[in-house]
Coordinates of C-alpha atoms (C1' of nucleotides) in Angstrom, one line a residue:
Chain W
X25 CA -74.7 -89.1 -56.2
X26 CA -71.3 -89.4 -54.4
X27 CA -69.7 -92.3 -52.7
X28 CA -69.1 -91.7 -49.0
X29 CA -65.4 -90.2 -48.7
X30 CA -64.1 -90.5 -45.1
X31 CA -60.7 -89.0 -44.5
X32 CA -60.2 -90.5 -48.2
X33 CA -60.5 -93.8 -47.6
X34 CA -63.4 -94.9 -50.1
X35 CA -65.2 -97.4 -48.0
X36 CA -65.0 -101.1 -49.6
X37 CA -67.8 -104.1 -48.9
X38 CA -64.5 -106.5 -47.9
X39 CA -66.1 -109.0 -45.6
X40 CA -63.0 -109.7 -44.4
X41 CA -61.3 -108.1 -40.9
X42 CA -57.9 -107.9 -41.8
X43 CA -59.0 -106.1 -45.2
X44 CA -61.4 -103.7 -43.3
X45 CA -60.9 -100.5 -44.1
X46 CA -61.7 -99.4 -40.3
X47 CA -58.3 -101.8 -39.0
X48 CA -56.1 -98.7 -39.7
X49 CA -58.2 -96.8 -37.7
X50 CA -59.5 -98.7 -35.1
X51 CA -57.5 -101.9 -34.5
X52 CA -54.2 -101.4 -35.6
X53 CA -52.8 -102.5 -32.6
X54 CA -54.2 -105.9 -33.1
X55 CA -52.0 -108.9 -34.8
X56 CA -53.6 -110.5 -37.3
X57 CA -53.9 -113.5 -35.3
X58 CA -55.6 -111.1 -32.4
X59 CA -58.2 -109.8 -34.9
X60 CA -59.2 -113.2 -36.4
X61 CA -60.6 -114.3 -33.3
X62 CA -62.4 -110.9 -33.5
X63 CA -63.3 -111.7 -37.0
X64 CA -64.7 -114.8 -35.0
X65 CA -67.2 -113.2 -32.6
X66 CA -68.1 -110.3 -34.8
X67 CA -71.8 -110.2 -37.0
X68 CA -71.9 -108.3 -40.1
X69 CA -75.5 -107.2 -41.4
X70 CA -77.3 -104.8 -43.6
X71 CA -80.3 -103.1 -43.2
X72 CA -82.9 -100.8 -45.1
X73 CA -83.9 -97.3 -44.7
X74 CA -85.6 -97.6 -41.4
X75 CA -85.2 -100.1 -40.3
X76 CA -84.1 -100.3 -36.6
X77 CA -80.2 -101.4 -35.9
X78 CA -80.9 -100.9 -32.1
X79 CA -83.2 -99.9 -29.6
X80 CA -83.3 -98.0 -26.6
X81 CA -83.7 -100.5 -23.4
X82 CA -81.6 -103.2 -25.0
X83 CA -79.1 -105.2 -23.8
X84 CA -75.3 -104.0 -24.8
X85 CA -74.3 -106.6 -26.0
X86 CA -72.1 -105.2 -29.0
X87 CA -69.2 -102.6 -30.4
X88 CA -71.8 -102.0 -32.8
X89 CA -69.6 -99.8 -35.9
X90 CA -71.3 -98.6 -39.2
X91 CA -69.2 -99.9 -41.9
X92 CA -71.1 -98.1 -44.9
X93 CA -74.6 -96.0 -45.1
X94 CA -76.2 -93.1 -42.7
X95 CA -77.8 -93.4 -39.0
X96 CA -79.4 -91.8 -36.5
X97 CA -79.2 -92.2 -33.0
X98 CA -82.2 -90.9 -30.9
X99 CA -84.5 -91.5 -27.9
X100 CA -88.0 -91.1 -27.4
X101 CA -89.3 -88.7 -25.2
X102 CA -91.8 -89.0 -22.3
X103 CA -94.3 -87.1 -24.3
X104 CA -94.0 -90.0 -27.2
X105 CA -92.2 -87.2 -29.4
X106 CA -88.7 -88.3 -30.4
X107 CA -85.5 -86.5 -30.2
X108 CA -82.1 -86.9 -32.9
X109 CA -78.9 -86.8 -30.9
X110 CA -76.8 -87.1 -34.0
X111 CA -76.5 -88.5 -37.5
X112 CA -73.5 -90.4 -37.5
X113 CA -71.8 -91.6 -40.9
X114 CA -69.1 -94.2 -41.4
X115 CA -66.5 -94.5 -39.0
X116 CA -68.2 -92.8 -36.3
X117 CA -68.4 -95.5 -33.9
X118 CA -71.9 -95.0 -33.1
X119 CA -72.2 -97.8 -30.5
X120 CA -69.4 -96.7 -28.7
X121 CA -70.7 -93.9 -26.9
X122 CA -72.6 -95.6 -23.9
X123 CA -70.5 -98.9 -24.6
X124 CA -69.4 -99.8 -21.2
X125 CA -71.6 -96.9 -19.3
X126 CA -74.6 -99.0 -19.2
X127 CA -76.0 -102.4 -19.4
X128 CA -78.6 -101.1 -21.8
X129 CA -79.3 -98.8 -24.9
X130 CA -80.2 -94.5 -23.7
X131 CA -81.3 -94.3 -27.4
X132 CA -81.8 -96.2 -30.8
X133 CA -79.9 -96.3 -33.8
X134 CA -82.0 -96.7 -36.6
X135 CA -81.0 -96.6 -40.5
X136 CA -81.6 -93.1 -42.9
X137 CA -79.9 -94.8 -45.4
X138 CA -79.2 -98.5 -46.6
X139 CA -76.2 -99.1 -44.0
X140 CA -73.9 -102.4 -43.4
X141 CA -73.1 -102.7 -39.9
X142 CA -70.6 -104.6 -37.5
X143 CA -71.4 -106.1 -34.3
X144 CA -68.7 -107.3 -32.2
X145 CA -69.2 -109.1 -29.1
X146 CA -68.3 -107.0 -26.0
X147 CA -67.0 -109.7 -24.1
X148 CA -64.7 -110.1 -26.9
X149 CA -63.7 -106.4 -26.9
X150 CA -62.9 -106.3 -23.3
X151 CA -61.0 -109.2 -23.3
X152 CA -58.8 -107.3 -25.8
X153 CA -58.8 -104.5 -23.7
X154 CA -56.8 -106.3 -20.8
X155 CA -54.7 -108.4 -22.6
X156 CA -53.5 -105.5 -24.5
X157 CA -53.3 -102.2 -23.4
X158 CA -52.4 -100.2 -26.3
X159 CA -56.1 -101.5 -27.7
X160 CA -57.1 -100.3 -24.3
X161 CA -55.5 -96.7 -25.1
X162 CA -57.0 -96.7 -28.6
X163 CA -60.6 -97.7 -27.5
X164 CA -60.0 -94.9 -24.8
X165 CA -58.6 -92.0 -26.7
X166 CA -61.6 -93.1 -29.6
X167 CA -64.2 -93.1 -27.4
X168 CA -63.0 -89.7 -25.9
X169 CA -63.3 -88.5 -28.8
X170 CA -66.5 -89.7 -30.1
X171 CA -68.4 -88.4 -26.9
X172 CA -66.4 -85.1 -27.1
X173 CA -67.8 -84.1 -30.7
X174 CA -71.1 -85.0 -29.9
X175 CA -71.2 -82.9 -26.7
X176 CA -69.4 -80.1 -28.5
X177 CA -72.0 -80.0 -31.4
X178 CA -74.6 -79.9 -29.0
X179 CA -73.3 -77.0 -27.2
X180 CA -72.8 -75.4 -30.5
X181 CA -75.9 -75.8 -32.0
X182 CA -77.4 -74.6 -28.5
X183 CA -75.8 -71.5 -29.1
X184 CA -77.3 -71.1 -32.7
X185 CA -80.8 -69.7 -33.9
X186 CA -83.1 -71.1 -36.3
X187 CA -81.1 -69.8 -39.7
X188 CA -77.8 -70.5 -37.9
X189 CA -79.4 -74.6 -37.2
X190 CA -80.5 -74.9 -40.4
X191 CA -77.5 -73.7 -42.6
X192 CA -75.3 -75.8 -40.1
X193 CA -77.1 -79.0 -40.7
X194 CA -76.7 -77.9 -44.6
X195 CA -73.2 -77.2 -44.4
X196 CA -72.7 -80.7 -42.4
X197 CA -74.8 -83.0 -45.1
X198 CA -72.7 -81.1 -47.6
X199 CA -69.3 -81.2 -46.4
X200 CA -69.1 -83.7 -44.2
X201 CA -71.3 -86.2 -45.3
X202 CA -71.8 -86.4 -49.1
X203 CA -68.8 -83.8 -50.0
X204 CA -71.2 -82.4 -52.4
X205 CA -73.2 -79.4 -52.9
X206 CA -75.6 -81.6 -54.5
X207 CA -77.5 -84.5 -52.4
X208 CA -80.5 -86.2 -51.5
X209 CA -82.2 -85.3 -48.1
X210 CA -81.6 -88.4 -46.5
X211 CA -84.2 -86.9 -43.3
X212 CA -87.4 -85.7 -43.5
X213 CA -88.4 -82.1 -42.4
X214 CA -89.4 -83.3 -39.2
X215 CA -86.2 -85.4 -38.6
X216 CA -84.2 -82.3 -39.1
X217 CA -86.8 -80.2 -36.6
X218 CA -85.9 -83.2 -33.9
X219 CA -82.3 -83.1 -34.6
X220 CA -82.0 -79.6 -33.9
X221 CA -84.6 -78.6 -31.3
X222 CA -87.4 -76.7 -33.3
X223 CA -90.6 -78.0 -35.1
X224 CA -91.2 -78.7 -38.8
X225 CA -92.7 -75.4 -39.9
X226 CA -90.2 -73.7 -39.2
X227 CA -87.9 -75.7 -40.6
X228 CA -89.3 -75.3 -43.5
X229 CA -90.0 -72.3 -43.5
X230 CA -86.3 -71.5 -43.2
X231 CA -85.7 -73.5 -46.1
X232 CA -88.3 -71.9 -48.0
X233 CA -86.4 -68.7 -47.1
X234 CA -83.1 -70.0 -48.2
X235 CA -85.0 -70.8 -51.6
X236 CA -85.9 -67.4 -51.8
X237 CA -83.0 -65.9 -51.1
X238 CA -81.0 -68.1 -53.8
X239 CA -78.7 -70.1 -51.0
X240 CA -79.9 -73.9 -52.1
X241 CA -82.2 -74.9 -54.7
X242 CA -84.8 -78.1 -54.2
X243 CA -86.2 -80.0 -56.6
X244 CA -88.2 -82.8 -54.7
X245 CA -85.6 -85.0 -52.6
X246 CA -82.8 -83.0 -53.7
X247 CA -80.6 -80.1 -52.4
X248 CA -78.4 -78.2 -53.9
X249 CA -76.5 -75.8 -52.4
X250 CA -75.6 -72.7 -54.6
X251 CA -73.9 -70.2 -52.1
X252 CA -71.8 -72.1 -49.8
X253 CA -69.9 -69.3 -48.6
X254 CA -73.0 -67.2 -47.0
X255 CA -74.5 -70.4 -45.6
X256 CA -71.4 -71.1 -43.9
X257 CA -71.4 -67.7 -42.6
X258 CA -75.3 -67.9 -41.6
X259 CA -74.1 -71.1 -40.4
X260 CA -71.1 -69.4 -38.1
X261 CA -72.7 -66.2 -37.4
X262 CA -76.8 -67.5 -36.8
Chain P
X4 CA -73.8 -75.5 6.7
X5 CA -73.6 -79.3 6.0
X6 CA -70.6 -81.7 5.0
X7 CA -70.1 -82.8 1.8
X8 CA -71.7 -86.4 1.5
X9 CA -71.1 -88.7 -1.7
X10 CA -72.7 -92.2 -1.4
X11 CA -72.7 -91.6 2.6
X12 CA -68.7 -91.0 2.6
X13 CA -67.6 -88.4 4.0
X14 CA -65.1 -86.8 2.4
X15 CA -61.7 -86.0 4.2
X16 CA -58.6 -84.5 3.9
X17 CA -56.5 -87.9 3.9
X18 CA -53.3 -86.8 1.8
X19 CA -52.2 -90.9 1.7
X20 CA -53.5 -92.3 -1.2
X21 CA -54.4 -96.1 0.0
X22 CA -56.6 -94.3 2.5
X23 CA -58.0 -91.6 0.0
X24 CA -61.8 -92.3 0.0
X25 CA -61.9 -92.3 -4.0
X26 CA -59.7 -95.6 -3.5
X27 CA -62.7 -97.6 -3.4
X28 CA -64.6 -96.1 -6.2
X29 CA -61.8 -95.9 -8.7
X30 CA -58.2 -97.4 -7.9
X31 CA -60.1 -100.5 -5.9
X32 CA -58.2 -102.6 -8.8
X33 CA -54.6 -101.4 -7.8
X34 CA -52.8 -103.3 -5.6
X35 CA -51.3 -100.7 -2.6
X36 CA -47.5 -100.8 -4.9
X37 CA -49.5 -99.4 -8.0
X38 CA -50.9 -97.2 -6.0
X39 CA -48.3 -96.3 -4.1
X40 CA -46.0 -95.6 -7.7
X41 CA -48.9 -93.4 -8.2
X42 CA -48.5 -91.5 -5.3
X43 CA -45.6 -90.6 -6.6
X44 CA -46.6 -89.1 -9.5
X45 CA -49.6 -87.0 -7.9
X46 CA -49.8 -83.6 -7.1
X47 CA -52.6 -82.5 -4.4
X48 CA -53.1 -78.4 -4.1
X49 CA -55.8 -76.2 -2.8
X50 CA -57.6 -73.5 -4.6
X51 CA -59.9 -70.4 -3.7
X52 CA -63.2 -69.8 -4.7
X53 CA -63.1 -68.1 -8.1
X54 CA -59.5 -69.5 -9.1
X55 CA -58.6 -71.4 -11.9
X56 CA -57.5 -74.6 -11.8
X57 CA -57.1 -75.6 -15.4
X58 CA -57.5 -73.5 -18.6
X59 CA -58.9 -74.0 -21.9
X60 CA -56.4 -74.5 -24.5
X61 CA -53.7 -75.5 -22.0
X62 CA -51.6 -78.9 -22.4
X63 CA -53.4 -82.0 -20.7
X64 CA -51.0 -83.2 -18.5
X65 CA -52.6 -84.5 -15.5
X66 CA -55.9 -86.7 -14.4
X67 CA -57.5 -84.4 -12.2
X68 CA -60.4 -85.2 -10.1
X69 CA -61.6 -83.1 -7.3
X70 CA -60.9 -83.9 -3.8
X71 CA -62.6 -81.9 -2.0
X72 CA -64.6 -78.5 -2.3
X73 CA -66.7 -77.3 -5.5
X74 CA -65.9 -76.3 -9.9
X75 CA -67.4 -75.5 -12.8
X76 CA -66.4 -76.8 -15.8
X77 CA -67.0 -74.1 -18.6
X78 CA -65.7 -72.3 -22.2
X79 CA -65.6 -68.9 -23.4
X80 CA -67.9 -68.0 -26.3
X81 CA -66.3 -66.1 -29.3
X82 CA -68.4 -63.1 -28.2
X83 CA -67.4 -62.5 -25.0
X84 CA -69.7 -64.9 -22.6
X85 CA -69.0 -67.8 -20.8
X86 CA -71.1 -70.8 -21.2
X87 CA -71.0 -73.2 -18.0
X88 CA -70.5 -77.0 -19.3
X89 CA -71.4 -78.3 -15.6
X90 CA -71.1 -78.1 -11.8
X91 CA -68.8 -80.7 -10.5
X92 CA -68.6 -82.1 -6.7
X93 CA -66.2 -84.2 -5.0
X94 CA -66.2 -87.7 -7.0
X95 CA -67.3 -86.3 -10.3
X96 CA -64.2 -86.8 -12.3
X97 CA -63.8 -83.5 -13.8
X98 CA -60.9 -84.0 -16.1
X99 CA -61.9 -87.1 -17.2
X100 CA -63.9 -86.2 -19.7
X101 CA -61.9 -84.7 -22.4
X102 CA -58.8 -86.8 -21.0
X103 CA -57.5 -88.7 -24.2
X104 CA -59.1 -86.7 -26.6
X105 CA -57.7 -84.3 -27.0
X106 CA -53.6 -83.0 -26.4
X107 CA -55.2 -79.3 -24.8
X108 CA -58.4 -78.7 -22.3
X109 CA -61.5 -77.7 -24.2
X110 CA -62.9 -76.2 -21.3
X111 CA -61.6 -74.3 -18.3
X112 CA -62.2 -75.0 -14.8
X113 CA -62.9 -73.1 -12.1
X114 CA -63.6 -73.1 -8.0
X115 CA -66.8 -72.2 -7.4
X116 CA -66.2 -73.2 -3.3
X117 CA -62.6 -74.2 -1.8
X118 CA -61.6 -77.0 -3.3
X119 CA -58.8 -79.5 -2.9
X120 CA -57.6 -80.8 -6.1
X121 CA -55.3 -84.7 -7.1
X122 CA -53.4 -83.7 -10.1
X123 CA -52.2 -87.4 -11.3
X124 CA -49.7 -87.8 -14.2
X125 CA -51.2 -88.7 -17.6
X126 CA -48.3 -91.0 -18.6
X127 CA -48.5 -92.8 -15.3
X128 CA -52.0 -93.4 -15.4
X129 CA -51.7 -94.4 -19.4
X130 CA -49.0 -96.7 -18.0
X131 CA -51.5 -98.5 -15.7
X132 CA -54.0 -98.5 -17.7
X133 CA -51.6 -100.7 -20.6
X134 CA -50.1 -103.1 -17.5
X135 CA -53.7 -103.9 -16.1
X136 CA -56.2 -104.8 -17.8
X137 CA -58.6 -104.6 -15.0
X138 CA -58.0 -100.8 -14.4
X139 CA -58.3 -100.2 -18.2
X140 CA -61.6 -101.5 -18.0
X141 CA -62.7 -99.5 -14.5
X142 CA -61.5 -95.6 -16.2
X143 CA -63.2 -97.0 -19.4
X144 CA -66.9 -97.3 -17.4
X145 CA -66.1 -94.4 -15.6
X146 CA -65.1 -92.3 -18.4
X147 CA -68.2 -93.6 -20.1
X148 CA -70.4 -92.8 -17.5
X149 CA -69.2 -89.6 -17.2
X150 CA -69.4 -88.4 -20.4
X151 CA -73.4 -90.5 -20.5
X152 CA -74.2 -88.3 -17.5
X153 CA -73.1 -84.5 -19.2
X154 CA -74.8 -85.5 -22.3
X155 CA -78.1 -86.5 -20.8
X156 CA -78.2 -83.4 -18.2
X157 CA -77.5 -81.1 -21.3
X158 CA -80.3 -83.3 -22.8
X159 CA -83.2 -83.3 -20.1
X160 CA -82.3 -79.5 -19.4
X161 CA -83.1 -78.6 -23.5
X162 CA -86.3 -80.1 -22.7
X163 CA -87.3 -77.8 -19.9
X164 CA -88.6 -74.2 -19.5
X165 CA -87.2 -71.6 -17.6
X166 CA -89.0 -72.5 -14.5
X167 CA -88.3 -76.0 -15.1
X168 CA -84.3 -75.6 -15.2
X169 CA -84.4 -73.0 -12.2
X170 CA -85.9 -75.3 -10.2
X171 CA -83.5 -78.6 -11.2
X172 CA -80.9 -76.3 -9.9
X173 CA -82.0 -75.7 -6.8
X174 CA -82.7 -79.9 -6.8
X175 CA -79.5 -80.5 -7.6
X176 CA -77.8 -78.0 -5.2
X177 CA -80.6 -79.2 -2.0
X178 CA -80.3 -82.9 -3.1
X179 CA -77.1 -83.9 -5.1
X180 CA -74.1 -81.2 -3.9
X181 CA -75.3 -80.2 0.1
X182 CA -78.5 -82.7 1.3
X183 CA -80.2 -79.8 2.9
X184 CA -82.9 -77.9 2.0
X185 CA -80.3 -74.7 3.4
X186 CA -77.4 -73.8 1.6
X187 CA -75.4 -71.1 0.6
X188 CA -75.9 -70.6 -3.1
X189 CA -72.0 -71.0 -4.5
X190 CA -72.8 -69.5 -7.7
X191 CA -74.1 -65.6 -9.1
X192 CA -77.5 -65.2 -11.0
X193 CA -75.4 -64.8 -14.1
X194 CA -73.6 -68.0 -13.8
X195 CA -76.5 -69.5 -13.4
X196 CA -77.7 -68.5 -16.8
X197 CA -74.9 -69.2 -17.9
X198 CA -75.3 -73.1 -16.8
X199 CA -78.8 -73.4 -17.8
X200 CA -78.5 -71.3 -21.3
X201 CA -80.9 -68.0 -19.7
X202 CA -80.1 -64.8 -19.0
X203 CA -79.6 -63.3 -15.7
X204 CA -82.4 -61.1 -16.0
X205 CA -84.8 -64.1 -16.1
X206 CA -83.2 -66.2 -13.5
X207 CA -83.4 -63.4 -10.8
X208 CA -87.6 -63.0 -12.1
X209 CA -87.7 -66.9 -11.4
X210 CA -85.9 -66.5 -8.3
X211 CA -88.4 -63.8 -6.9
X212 CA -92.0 -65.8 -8.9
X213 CA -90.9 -68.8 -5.9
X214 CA -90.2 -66.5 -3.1
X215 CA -93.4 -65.2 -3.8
X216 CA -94.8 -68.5 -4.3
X217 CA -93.5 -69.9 -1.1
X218 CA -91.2 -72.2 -3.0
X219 CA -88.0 -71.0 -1.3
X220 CA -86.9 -68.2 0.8
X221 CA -84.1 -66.6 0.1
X222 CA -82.0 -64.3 2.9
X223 CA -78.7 -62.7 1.1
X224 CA -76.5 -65.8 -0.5
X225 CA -78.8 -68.5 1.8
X226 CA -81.8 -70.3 -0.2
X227 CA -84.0 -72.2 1.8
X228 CA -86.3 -74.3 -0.1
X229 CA -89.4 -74.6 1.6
X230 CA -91.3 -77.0 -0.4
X231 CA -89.3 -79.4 -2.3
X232 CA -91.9 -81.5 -3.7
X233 CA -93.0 -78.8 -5.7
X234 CA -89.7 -78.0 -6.4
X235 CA -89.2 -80.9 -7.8
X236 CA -92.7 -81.1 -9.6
X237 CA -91.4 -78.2 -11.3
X238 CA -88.5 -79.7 -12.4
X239 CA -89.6 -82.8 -13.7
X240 CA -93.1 -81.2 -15.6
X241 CA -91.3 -77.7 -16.3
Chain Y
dC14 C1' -68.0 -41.3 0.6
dG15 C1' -68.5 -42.9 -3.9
dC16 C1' -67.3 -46.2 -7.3
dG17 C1' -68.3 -50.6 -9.5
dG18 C1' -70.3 -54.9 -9.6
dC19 C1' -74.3 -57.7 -8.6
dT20 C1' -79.1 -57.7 -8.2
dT21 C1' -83.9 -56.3 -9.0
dT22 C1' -88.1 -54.7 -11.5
dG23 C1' -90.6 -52.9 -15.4
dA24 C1' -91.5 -52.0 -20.4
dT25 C1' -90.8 -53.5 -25.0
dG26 C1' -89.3 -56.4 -28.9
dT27 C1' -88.0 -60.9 -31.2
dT28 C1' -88.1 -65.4 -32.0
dC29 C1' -90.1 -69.3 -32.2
dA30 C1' -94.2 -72.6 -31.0
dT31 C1' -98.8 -73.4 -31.9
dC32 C1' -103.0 -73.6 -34.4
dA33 C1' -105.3 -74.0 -38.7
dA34 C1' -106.0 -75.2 -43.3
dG35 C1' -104.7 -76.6 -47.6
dT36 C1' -101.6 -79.0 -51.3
dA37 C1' -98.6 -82.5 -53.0
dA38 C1' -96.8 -87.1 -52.8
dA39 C1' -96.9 -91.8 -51.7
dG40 C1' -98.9 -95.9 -50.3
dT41 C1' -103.1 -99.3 -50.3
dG42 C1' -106.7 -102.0 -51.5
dG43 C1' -110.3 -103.1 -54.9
Chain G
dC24 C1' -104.9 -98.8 -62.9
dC25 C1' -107.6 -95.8 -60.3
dA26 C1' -110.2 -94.1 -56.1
dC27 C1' -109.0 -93.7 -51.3
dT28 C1' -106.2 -93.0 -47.4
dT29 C1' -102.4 -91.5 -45.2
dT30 C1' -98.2 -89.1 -44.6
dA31 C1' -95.2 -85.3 -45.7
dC32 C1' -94.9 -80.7 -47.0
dT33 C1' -96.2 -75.8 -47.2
dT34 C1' -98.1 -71.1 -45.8
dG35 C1' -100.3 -67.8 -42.9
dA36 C1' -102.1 -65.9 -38.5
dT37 C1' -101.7 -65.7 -33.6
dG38 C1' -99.7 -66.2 -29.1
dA39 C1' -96.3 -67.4 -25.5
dA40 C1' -91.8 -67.4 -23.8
dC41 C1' -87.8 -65.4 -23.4
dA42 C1' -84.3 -61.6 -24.8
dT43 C1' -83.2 -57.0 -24.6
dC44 C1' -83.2 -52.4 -23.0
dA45 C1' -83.5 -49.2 -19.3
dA46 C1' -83.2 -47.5 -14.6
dA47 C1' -82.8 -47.9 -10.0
dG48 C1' -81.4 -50.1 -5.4
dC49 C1' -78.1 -52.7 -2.7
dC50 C1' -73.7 -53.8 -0.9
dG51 C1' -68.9 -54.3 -0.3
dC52 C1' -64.5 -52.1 -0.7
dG53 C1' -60.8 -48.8 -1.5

DNA sequence: CGCGGCTTTGATGTTCATCAAGTAAAGTGG
DNA sequence: CCACTTTACTTGATGAACATCAAAGCCGCG
């Protein structure tokens, strides 16, 4: 199986800030001196499949960031059903996105894969923000961003139909995530129904379909994709 | 027809900016010389219903936020459609969203109502936001809030059947944009589907199932909701 | 007056949810 | 290690909700 590639920066286990492969991305504006005291307030741990990183109703009390291994962030419905917002991977800043809107959790983040994760003390974060505003810009333009793609892939997934939802999530494990056309589900069939708003038999009935019609092959945990090109189309076009 | 009424201000046509009501909800931090450099820098213009005050895929150049009147925020589909991101009113901080996120507008915005629109300089509020720390934090909840708010109405309406989203319209319009159970519906039965993901077809068959169920009455562009609480039963069960 | 856009209603078709029932896989406790 | 339970997966049949197609009425405007 592949190592997660992000932007081709091969993410290391360094336990040490100034070494961290998210400074160039996320805190270059910081001094060394700046993000020592960071490395101060900050709380690295790891967790298991499962395993619950945060839940919904919580205090904020952290920048939580995922330094290695796969997440999902999602809330539980009235009806005791749950829903996926989004699978996030590493450097997608998965606590960032209701940071500062609220003093607690809308949804959980909970581990699909064995993930090490940073918490940073908020109170330390802000106090970074106002003594320096090009952190305050970066945190701004990041968490733009973060909240942008998330809305975006909702509305496009909205726009999709069953075939289009499935071969999407595909194409995303694939490309995005594992940059393979080979890879173990990390979700089960249900997870994938919640992420993208339909129910498990027809999710797997789609991927029975897919089977059939020689786009991805299964063998127990594992996917492989054999026609990328038409399930990115089916993905585009569904 | 009813005033506009946000958090029991009324909204008025103050062109000074240290009387603007939005002072006190988002510039409280300024002191009246930062505010009054912003002045400087801000560009206040009226639109009719139906123009366009920014377009997708043009430069981000300005913070705009809506003064007065009424806009949707929506993107053109690669077939032809429009999809309507949101409905904003006075206070809702309509270019907020995709602010630093981006260098060009995702989505395009339109007056739905006559509307009187603060275009503020991007590199004058990016200078304030690096020289004070305070008013770094303040657009960072905002913007947070914001973006927390699309996201969870695009959530909660996902989860809803046609009846169910016709009706949180009509909520939203009586209770959120005019405070009366009369109002003059500001958008077409298309755009309409358009905002809640239907077609027109089926919004017009919800509209006539209430009239004849005594939910509303409608008379040419004037609804008149007649009994809210099921109204809003309908809403929150739909 | 008549044209075009918005609205309305009915008939029909598709897509997906739901229900049911059975199989495989993975824990669990003796 | 094996019976037992539970959970995930799979397939088919049926039904409900909504999209699509078609046609006609309304209304403002040149």
């Amino acid at each position: 199986m592949p190592e997660y590639v992000v932007q081709n920066i091969i993410v290391d286990d360094s336990p040490v800030c100034s070494e961290c492969a998210y400074r160039n991305l996320f805190f270059k504006t910081l001094q060394d001196d700046q993000l020592n005291k960071i490395s101060l307030c900050k709380n690295q741990q790891t967790f298991k499949k499962g395993e619950v990183i945060c839940k919904e109703g919580s205090p904020v009390t952290s920048l939580i960031y995922l330094h290695k291994g796969l997440v999902k962030l999602h809330v539980n419905t009235h009806d005791g059903r749950s829903q996926i917002i989004n699978i996030a991977k590493p450097f997608d800043f998965i606590g960032l996105m209701s940071l500062f809107a609220n003093p607690t959790y809308k949804y959980s983040i909970t581990a699909i894969e064995p993930c090490s994760v940073c918490f940073i003390d908020i109170d330390c974060i802000k106090h970074n923000i106002q003594t320096n505003g090009n952190f305050a810009i970066e945190i701004i333009e990041k968490m733009s961003k973060v909240n942008e793609d998330v809305l975006m892939a909702k509305f496009d997934m909205s726009k999709k139909n069953l075939r289009g939802r499935i071969a999407s999530i595909l194409v995303y494990f694939s490309d995005t995530v594992y940059n393979s056309n080979e890879f173990n589900l990390p979700v089960s069939r249900n997870e994938i129904a919640e992420l993208i708003d339909m129910r498990t038999e027809n999710v797997i009935r789609t991927f029975s379909e897919f089977r059939k019609d020689k786009i991805i092959k299964i063998n127990g945990p594992t996917i492989e994709v054999i026609n990328p090109d038409i399930l990115r189309t089916i993905s585009e076009k569904g």
